[in-house]
Short mmCIF file of C-alpha atoms in Angstrom, two decimals:
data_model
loop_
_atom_site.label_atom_id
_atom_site.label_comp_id
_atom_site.label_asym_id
_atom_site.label_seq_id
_atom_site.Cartn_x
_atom_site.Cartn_y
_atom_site.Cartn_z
CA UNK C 18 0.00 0.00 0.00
CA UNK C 19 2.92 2.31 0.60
CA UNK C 20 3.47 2.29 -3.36
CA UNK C 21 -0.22 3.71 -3.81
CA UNK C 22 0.17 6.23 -0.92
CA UNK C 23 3.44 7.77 -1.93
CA UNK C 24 2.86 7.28 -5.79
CA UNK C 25 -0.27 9.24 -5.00
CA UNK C 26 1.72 11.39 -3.07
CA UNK C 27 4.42 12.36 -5.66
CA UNK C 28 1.75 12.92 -8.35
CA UNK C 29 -0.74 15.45 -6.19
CA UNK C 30 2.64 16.88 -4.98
CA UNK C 31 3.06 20.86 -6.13
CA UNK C 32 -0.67 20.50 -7.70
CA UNK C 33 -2.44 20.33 -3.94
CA UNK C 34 -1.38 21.44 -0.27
CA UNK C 35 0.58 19.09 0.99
CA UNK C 36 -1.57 17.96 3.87
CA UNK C 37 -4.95 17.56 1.50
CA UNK C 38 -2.21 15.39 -0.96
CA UNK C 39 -1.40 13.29 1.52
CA UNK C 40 -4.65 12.81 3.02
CA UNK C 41 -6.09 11.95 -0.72
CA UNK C 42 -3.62 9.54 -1.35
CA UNK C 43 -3.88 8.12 2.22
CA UNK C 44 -7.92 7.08 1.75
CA UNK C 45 -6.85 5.54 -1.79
CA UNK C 46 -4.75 3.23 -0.22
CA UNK C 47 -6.88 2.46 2.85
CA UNK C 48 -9.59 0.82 0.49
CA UNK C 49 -6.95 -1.38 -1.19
CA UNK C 50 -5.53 -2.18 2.07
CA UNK C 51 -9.20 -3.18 3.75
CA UNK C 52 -9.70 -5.34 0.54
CA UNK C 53 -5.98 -7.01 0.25
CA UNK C 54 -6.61 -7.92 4.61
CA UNK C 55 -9.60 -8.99 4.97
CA UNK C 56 -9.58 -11.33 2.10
CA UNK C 57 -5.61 -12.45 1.87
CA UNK C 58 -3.35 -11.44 5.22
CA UNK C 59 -5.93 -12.22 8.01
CA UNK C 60 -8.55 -14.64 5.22
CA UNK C 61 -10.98 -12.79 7.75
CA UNK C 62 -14.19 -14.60 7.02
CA UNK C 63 -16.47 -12.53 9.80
CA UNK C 64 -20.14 -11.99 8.63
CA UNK C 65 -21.09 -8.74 10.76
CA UNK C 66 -19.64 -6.72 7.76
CA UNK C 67 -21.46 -3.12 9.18
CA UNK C 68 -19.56 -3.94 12.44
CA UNK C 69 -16.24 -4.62 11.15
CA UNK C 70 -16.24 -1.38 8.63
CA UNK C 71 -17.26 1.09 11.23
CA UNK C 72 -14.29 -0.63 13.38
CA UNK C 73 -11.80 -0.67 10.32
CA UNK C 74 -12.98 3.06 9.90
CA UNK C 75 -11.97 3.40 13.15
CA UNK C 76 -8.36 2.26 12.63
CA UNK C 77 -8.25 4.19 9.60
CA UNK C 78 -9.08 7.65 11.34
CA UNK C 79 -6.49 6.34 14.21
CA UNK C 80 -3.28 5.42 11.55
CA UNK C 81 -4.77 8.62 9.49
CA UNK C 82 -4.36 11.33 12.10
CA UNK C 83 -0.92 9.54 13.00
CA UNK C 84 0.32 10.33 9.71
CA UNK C 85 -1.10 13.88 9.65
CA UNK C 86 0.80 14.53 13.14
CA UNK C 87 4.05 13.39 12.21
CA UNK C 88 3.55 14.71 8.61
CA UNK C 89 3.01 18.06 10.31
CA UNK C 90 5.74 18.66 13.03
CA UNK C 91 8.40 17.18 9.77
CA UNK C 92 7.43 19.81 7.43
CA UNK C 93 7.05 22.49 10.58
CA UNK C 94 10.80 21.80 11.94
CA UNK C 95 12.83 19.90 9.90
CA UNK C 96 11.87 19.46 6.18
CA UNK C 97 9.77 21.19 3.42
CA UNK C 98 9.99 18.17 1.13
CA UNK C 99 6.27 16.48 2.14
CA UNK C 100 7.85 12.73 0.74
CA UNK C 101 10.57 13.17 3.44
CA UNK C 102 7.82 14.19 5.87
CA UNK C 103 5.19 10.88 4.87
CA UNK C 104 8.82 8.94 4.55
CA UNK C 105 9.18 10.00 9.00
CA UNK C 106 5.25 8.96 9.72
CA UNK C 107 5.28 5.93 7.66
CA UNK C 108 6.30 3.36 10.32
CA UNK C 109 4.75 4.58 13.35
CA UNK C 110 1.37 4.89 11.45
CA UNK C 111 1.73 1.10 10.13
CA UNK C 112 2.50 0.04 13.48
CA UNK C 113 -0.92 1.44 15.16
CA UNK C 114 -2.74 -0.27 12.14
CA UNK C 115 -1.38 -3.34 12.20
CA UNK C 116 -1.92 -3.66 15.54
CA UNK C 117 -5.86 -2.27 15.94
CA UNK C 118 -6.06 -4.57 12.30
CA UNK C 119 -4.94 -7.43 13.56
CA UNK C 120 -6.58 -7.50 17.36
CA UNK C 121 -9.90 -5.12 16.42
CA UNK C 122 -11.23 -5.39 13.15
CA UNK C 123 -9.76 -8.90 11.35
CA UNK C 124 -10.13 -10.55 14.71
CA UNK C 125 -11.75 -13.84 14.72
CA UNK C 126 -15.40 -13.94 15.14
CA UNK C 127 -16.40 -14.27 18.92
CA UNK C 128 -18.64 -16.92 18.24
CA UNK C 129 -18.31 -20.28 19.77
CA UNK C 130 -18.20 -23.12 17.55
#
């Protein structure tokens, strides 16, 4: 996903602000990353779909404003160059998914068998 988020990145770069560029390529990647782990990394196979996007939107807002954060205090004391900036934010903000992803959203179902 980080090819989709920064390709998005380099292309809106210079046309938008930098914060709305990253945030635009940020939410194009989230719905190819929802797809690629629910059906292929955690084979999720939970059936209260409502449930599971409002959690996974959840996540999303949680990794999201991560990224916007770090994205922030980078270009505010170090950088002006927003790919250096997304480059500092990218690891913390996969961490917090991953981990609310794995435990929260593609958990598996409560449900005894």
């Amino acid at each position: 996903m980080a090819a989709i988020d920064f390709g998005l990145v380099w292309l809106l770069n210079g046309r938008l602000p930098p914060l709305i560029a990253v945030s635009i390529a940020y939410f194009t990647a989230v719905c190819c990353h929802f797809l690629l782990n629910k059906m292929w990394v955690f084979q999720c196979r939970r059936d209260d779909y409502i449930k599971q996007l409002i959690q996974y939107f959840a996540v999303v807002i949680a990794s999201w404003s991560t990224t916007i954060v770090i994205v922030h205090l980078c270009l505010s004391n170090f950088t002006t160059n927003v790919l250096i900036a997304k480059l500092y934010a990218l690891p913390p903000a996969t961490l917090v998914a991953f981990v609310l992803m794995q435990f929260f959203v593609f958990r598996k179902s409560h449900q005894s068998a």
